[in-house]
Amino acid sequence: MSVEGYESRIIDGKALARQIEDEVKSELEALESGRGITPGLATILVGDDPASRMYVRIKHRACERVGIRAEDHILPAETSQEELISLIDSLNKNRDVHAILLQLPLPKHLSPQEAMEAIAPEKDADGFHPYNMGKLMIGDEGLVPCTPHGIIRALEEYNVPVKGKNVVVVGHSNVVGKPMAAMFLNRNATISVCHVFTDDLKRYTLGADILVVAAGVKHLIKADMIKEEAVIFDVGITQEKDGVYGDVDFENVIKKASLITPVPGGVGPVTVAMLMKHVLKCAEKNF
Amino acid sequence: MSVEGYESRIIDGKALARQIEDEVKSELEALESGRGITPGLATILVGDDPASRMYVRIKHRACERVGIRAEDHILPAETSQEELISLIDSLNKNRDVHAILLQLPLPKHLSPQEAMEAIAPEKDADGFHPYNMGKLMIGDEGLVPCTPHGIIRALEEYNVPVKGKNVVVVGHSNVVGKPMAAMFLNRNATISVCHVFTDDLKRYTLGADILVVAAGVKHLIKADMIKEEAVIFDVGITQEKDGVYGDVDFENVIKKASLITPVPGGVGPVTVAMLMKHVLKCAEKNF
């Protein structure tokens, strides 16, 4: 269970996140001193799911670190769709709120899609609004989802070429898999998207120069499923009593990969840092 | 150069288009008699590119066949972006116009993207507006691009299962490749998107249960590049002095494929018929 000797292959998500946060900090200071604007993020949490609470807390802490003003809106689990939309409407109109983040998942009786669409596209820090998704799809990237954006940033940081490469994305969620594939396609990679209905996952993953796994299945990807020298991003998080696990069998896969993100400390922190970048972008554009 | 003995493998696009147009016709009659609404399509052509003129004419003829009222707006090649947007604005407001089609390509000095975005999403018969593209991407398909929609319809018509199948799309345009891949992904196929930067096209096409080719390269796909029993859609059109050619080497590939669209008479007529369906849909929703 040791990765001794392979440390140089680990993509250090925490270090990259710090670097991105430092960029945000200095741009933010320029925005404050130059135009007197302090970026503001409003988070909305419906209900008291402990994991969701934790994610919101992590985002608020990041806001504090970079100097973003953060509002914490917590609604009871029994909130109606109308009440949720009405809060979103008021935040859309609030000029001190430049970006809105609706923490998912919502309680079952609420429609996340309708709520997401109610967020003004220019305040859509998560990039989940259909308008922003469509812009991404046609290659005019504005506000894009944070996790895929962070992965693209990491590839740039580690000088991994994308154009013409064979990229495989495992998982076809709206949050990660689909926007990730679109971003690679915009950069002229050849992409494949696999998921729970894929009949021969290994045939695909074996061909991947770059592999992004967002399936939420502990250790789905084993060493015999990847190509030598592959670059691997592990978006999965499975919480068990004895720790947190990714979708990739890290200890064995690292011996074959050229670069790989750990779980935790890989994609997670970078995602949060990209969110800060998006809030800043919303504030810069909105006035 | 004969396909004798293989005729049953040909997807008859003309017949399918007639069937779709018949559906539109009867739904349209119900709409007229029931609610007094005659669906209206406004086409916009900028300049006098002969191919574009022909495409617009084909669409107008289809409108005539099914009973859609069609307006033909032809602007001179030197039209400014402002003039184009102003026409679109007036058509957006016109209650007799339920759907708007901007014929592409536009003259070089105009921005197709900005013009497309100016079209009201609910009148966007081609499904190219970012909002509609985004809805498609997140799996909530409303107005989607006509060619991919026609191909999905043909698969249904010929009882070809999609879920879990290996689908390869060649070409990553906003008009065909990207929305096509999204529609397959929404139906839980495993998808790969190849294009001009793909390093080993054959490796991908050989694995395809369903292959959609929209590269615009005459006879790009040869018999040795496809799997036995593959289902093949040829979206390519290359016009040469002696005829029109698709992206697939039809005469040889048909001997290996289980189903294949010819060029012409395959995807083309179905695309036009789907446009009629979309205009009808716009009219049904808009009042």
CSV table of C-alpha atoms in Angstrom, one decimal, chain A residues 113 117 128-140 163-168 172 174 178-182 185-186 188-195 197-200 203-204 207-209, chain B residues 113 117 128-140 163-168 172 174 178-182 185-186 188-195 197-200 203-204 207-209:
chain,number,residue,atom,x,y,z
A,113,GLN,CA,-33.3,21.5,-13.1
A,117,GLU,CA,-32.6,27.4,-14.8
A,128,PHE,CA,-25.0,24.2,-14.9
A,129,HIS,CA,-27.6,26.5,-16.5
A,130,PRO,CA,-28.7,25.2,-19.9
A,131,TYR,CA,-27.5,28.4,-21.6
A,132,ASN,CA,-24.0,28.0,-20.2
A,133,MET,CA,-24.0,24.3,-20.9
A,134,GLY,CA,-25.0,25.1,-24.5
A,135,LYS,CA,-22.3,27.7,-24.9
A,136,LEU,CA,-19.8,25.1,-23.7
A,137,MET,CA,-21.1,22.5,-26.1
A,138,ILE,CA,-20.7,24.8,-29.1
A,139,GLY,CA,-17.2,25.6,-28.1
A,140,ASP,CA,-17.8,29.1,-26.7
A,163,LYS,CA,-5.2,17.8,-29.1
A,164,GLY,CA,-5.5,14.5,-31.0
A,165,LYS,CA,-5.1,12.5,-27.8
A,166,ASN,CA,-7.4,9.6,-27.0
A,167,VAL,CA,-9.5,10.6,-24.0
A,168,VAL,CA,-11.9,8.4,-22.1
A,172,HIS,CA,-21.9,10.6,-18.0
A,174,ASN,CA,-24.4,16.5,-16.2
A,178,LYS,CA,-20.8,15.4,-20.1
A,179,PRO,CA,-19.2,18.8,-19.7
A,180,MET,CA,-15.8,17.1,-19.4
A,181,ALA,CA,-16.2,15.4,-22.7
A,182,ALA,CA,-17.3,18.6,-24.3
A,185,LEU,CA,-13.8,17.9,-27.7
A,186,ASN,CA,-13.4,21.7,-27.9
A,188,ASN,CA,-9.7,18.5,-30.4
A,189,ALA,CA,-9.1,15.4,-28.4
A,190,THR,CA,-10.8,12.2,-29.6
A,191,ILE,CA,-13.3,11.4,-26.8
A,192,SER,CA,-15.2,8.4,-25.6
A,193,VAL,CA,-17.7,8.5,-22.9
A,194,CYS,CA,-18.4,5.2,-20.9
A,195,HIS,CA,-20.8,4.6,-18.1
A,197,PHE,CA,-24.3,0.6,-19.6
A,198,THR,CA,-20.9,0.2,-21.3
A,199,ASP,CA,-20.5,-3.4,-22.2
A,200,ASP,CA,-16.7,-3.6,-22.3
A,203,ARG,CA,-11.5,-2.1,-24.1
A,204,TYR,CA,-12.1,1.7,-23.8
A,207,GLY,CA,-6.9,3.0,-25.2
A,208,ALA,CA,-6.9,6.1,-23.1
A,209,ASP,CA,-4.0,8.5,-23.1
B,113,GLN,CA,-23.3,32.5,-33.4
B,117,GLU,CA,-28.5,33.5,-30.2
B,128,PHE,CA,-28.8,25.6,-32.6
B,129,HIS,CA,-29.5,28.2,-29.8
B,130,PRO,CA,-27.2,27.6,-26.8
B,131,TYR,CA,-30.2,27.3,-24.5
B,132,ASN,CA,-31.6,24.4,-26.7
B,133,MET,CA,-28.2,22.9,-27.1
B,134,GLY,CA,-27.7,23.0,-23.3
B,135,LYS,CA,-31.1,21.4,-22.7
B,136,LEU,CA,-30.1,18.6,-25.1
B,137,MET,CA,-26.8,18.2,-23.3
B,138,ILE,CA,-28.4,17.7,-19.9
B,139,GLY,CA,-30.8,15.2,-21.3
B,140,ASP,CA,-33.9,17.3,-21.4
B,163,LYS,CA,-28.7,1.5,-25.1
B,164,GLY,CA,-25.3,0.0,-24.3
B,165,LYS,CA,-24.3,-0.1,-27.9
B,166,ASN,CA,-20.9,1.2,-29.1
B,167,VAL,CA,-21.6,4.3,-31.2
B,168,VAL,CA,-19.0,6.2,-33.1
B,172,HIS,CA,-17.5,17.1,-34.3
B,174,ASN,CA,-22.0,21.9,-33.8
B,178,LYS,CA,-21.8,17.1,-31.1
B,179,PRO,CA,-25.6,17.0,-30.8
B,180,MET,CA,-25.6,13.5,-32.3
B,181,ALA,CA,-23.2,12.3,-29.6
B,182,ALA,CA,-25.3,14.0,-26.9
B,185,LEU,CA,-25.5,9.6,-24.7
B,186,ASN,CA,-28.9,10.5,-23.5
B,188,ASN,CA,-27.2,5.4,-22.8
B,189,ALA,CA,-25.1,4.4,-25.7
B,190,THR,CA,-21.3,4.4,-25.2
B,191,ILE,CA,-20.1,7.1,-27.5
B,192,SER,CA,-16.9,8.0,-29.2
B,193,VAL,CA,-16.4,11.2,-31.3
B,194,CYS,CA,-13.7,11.2,-33.9
B,195,HIS,CA,-12.6,14.0,-36.2
B,197,PHE,CA,-7.4,15.2,-35.4
B,198,THR,CA,-8.1,11.6,-34.5
B,199,ASP,CA,-4.9,9.6,-34.9
B,200,ASP,CA,-6.3,6.1,-35.6
B,203,ARG,CA,-9.4,1.6,-34.5
B,204,TYR,CA,-12.6,3.5,-33.5
B,207,GLY,CA,-15.7,-1.1,-32.8
B,208,ALA,CA,-18.8,0.7,-33.8
B,209,ASP,CA,-22.2,-1.1,-33.7
